[in-house]
Coordinates of N, CA, C and O in Angstrom, one line a residue:
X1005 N 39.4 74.0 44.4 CA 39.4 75.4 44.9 C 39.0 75.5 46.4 O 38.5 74.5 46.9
X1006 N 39.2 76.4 47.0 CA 39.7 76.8 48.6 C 37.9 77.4 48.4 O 37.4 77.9 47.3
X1007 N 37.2 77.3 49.8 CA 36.0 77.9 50.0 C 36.2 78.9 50.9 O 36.7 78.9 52.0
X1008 N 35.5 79.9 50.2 CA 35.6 81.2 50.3 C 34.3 81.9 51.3 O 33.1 82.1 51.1
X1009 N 35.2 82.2 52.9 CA 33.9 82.5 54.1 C 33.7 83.8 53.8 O 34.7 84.4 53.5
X1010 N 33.0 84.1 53.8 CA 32.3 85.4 53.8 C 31.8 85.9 55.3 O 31.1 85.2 55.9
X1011 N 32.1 87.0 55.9 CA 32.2 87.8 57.3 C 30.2 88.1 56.9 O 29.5 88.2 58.0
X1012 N 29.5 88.3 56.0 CA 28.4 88.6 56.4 C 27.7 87.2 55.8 O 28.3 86.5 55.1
X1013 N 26.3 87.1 56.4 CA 25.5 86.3 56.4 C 24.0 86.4 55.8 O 23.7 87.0 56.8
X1014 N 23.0 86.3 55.3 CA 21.9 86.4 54.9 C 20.8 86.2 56.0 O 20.8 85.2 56.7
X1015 N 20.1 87.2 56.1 CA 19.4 87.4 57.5 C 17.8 87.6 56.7 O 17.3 88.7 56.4
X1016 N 17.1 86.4 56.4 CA 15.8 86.7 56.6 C 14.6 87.1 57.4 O 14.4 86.3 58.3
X1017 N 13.7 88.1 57.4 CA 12.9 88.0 58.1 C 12.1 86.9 58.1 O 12.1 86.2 57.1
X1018 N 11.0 86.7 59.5 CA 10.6 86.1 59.9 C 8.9 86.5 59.9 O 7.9 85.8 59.6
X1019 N 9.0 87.6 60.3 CA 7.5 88.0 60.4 C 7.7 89.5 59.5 O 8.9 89.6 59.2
X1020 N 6.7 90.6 59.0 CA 6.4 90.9 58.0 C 6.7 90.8 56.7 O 6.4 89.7 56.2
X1021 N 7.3 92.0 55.9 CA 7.2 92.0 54.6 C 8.4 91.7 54.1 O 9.2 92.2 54.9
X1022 N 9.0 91.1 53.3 CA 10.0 91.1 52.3 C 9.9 91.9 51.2 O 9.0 91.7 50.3
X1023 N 10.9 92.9 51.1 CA 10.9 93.5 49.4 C 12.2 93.3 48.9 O 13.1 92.9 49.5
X1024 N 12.1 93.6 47.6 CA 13.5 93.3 47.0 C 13.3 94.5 45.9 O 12.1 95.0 45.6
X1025 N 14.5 95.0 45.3 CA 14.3 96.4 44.4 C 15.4 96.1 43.8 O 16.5 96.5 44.2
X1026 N 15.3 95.1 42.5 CA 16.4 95.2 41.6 C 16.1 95.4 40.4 O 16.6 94.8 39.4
X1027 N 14.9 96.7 40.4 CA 14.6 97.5 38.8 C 15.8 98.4 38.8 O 16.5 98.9 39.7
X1028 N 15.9 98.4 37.8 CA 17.2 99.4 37.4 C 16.2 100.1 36.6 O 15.4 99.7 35.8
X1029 N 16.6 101.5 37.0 CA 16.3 102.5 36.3 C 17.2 103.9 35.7 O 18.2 104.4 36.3
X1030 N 16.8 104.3 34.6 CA 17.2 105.5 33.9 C 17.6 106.5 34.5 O 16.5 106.9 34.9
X1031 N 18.3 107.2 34.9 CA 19.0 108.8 35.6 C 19.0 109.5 34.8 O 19.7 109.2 33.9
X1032 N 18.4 110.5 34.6 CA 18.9 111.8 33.3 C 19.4 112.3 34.0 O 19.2 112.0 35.2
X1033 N 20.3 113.5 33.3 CA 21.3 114.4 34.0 C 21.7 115.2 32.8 O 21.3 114.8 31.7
X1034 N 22.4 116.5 32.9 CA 22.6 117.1 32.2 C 23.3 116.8 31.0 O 24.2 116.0 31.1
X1035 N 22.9 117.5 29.9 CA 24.3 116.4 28.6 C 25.4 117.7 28.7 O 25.5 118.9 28.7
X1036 N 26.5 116.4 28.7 CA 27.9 117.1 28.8 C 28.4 117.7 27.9 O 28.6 116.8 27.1
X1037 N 28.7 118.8 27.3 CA 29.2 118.9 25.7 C 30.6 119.4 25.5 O 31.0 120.5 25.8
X1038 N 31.3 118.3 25.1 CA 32.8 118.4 24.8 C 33.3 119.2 23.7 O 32.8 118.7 22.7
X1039 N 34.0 120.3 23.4 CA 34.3 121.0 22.5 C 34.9 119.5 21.6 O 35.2 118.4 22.2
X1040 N 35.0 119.8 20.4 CA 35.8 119.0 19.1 C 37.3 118.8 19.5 O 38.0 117.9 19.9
X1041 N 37.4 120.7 19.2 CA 38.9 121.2 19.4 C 39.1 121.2 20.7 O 38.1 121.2 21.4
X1042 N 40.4 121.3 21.5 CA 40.7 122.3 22.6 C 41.2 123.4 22.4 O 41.9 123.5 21.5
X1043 N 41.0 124.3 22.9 CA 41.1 126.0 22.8 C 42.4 126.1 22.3 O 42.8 126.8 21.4
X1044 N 43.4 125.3 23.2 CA 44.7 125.1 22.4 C 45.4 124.7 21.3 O 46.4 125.0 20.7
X1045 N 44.5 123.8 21.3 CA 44.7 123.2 20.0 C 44.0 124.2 18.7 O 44.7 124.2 17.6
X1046 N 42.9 125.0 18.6 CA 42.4 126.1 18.0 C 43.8 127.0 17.8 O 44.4 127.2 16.8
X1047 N 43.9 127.4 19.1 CA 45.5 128.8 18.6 C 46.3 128.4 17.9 O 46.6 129.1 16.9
X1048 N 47.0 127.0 18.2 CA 48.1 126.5 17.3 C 47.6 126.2 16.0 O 48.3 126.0 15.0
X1049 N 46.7 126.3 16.0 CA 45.7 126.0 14.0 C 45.9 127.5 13.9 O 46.7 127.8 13.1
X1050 N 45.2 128.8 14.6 CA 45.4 129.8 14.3 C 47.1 130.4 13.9 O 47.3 131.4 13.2
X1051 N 47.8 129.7 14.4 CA 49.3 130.7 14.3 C 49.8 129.8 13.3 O 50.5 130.4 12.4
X1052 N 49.6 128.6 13.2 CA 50.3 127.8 11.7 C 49.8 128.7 10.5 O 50.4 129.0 9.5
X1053 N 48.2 129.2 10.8 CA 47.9 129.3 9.6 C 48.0 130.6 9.3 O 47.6 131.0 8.2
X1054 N 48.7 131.5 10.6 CA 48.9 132.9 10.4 C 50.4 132.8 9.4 O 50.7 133.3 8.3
X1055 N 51.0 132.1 10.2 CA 53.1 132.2 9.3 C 52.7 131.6 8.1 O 53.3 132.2 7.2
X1056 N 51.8 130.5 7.4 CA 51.7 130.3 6.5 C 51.5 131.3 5.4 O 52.2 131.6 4.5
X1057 N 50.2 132.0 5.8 CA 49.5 133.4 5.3 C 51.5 134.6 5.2 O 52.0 135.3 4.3
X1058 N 51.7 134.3 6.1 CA 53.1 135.1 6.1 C 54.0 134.7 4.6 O 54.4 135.2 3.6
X1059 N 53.9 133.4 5.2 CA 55.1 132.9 4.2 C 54.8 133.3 2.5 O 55.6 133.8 1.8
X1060 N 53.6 132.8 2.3 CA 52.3 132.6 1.0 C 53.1 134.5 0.4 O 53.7 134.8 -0.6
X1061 N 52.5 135.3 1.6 CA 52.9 136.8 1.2 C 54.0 137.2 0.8 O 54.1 138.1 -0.1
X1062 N 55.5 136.4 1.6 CA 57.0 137.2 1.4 C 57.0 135.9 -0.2 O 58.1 135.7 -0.5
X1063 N 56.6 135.7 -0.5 CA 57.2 134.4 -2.0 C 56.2 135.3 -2.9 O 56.7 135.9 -3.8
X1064 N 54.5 135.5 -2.6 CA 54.8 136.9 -3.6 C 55.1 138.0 -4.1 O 54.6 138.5 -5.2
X1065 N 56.2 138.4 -3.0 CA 56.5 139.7 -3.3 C 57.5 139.2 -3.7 O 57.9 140.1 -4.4
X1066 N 58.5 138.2 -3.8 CA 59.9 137.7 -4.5 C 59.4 137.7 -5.6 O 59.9 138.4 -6.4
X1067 N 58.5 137.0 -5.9 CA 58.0 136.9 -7.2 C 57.7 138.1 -8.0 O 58.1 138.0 -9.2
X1068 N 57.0 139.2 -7.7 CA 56.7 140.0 -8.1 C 58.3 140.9 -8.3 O 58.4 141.5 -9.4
X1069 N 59.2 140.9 -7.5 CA 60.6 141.8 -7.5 C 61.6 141.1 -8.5 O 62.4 141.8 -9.1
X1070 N 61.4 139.1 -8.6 CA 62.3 139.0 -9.7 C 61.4 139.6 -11.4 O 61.8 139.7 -12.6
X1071 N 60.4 139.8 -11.0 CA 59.3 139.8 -12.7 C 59.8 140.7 -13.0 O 60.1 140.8 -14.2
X1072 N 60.0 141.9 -12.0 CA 60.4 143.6 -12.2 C 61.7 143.7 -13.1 O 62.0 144.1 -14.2
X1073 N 62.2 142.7 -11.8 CA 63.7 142.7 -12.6 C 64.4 142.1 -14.1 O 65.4 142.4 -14.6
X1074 N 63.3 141.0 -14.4 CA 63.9 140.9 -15.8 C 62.7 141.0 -16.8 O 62.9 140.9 -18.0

């Protein structure tokens, strides 16, 4: 394998302090809350289940108009 130069360098100090900070810590933040449904997806459940409700209604009234009839 080909060695790989790197443009920066490691620069120690010489005279004071050295720190290093590689605690990783926790962030809270607000919790996100994703609906289930999408709002769109809600309507089209609402209107399937309206023509259904339709349909359910015009098949009892056939029913009820052939009963009359014989």
């Amino acid at each position: 394998m080909a060695e790989v130069k790197s443009m920066f360098w490691e620069v120690l100090p010489k005279q004071g302090q050295l720190s290093v900070e590689d605690i990783t810590t926790v962030v809270l933040c607000k919790p996100k809350l994703l609906p289930l449904k999408s709002l769109t997806l809600e309507k089209l459940e609402k209107m399937q289940q309206a023509a259904q409700d339709t349909i359910r209604q015009q098949e009892m009234a056939e029913k009820e108009q052939r009963q009359m009839t014989h």
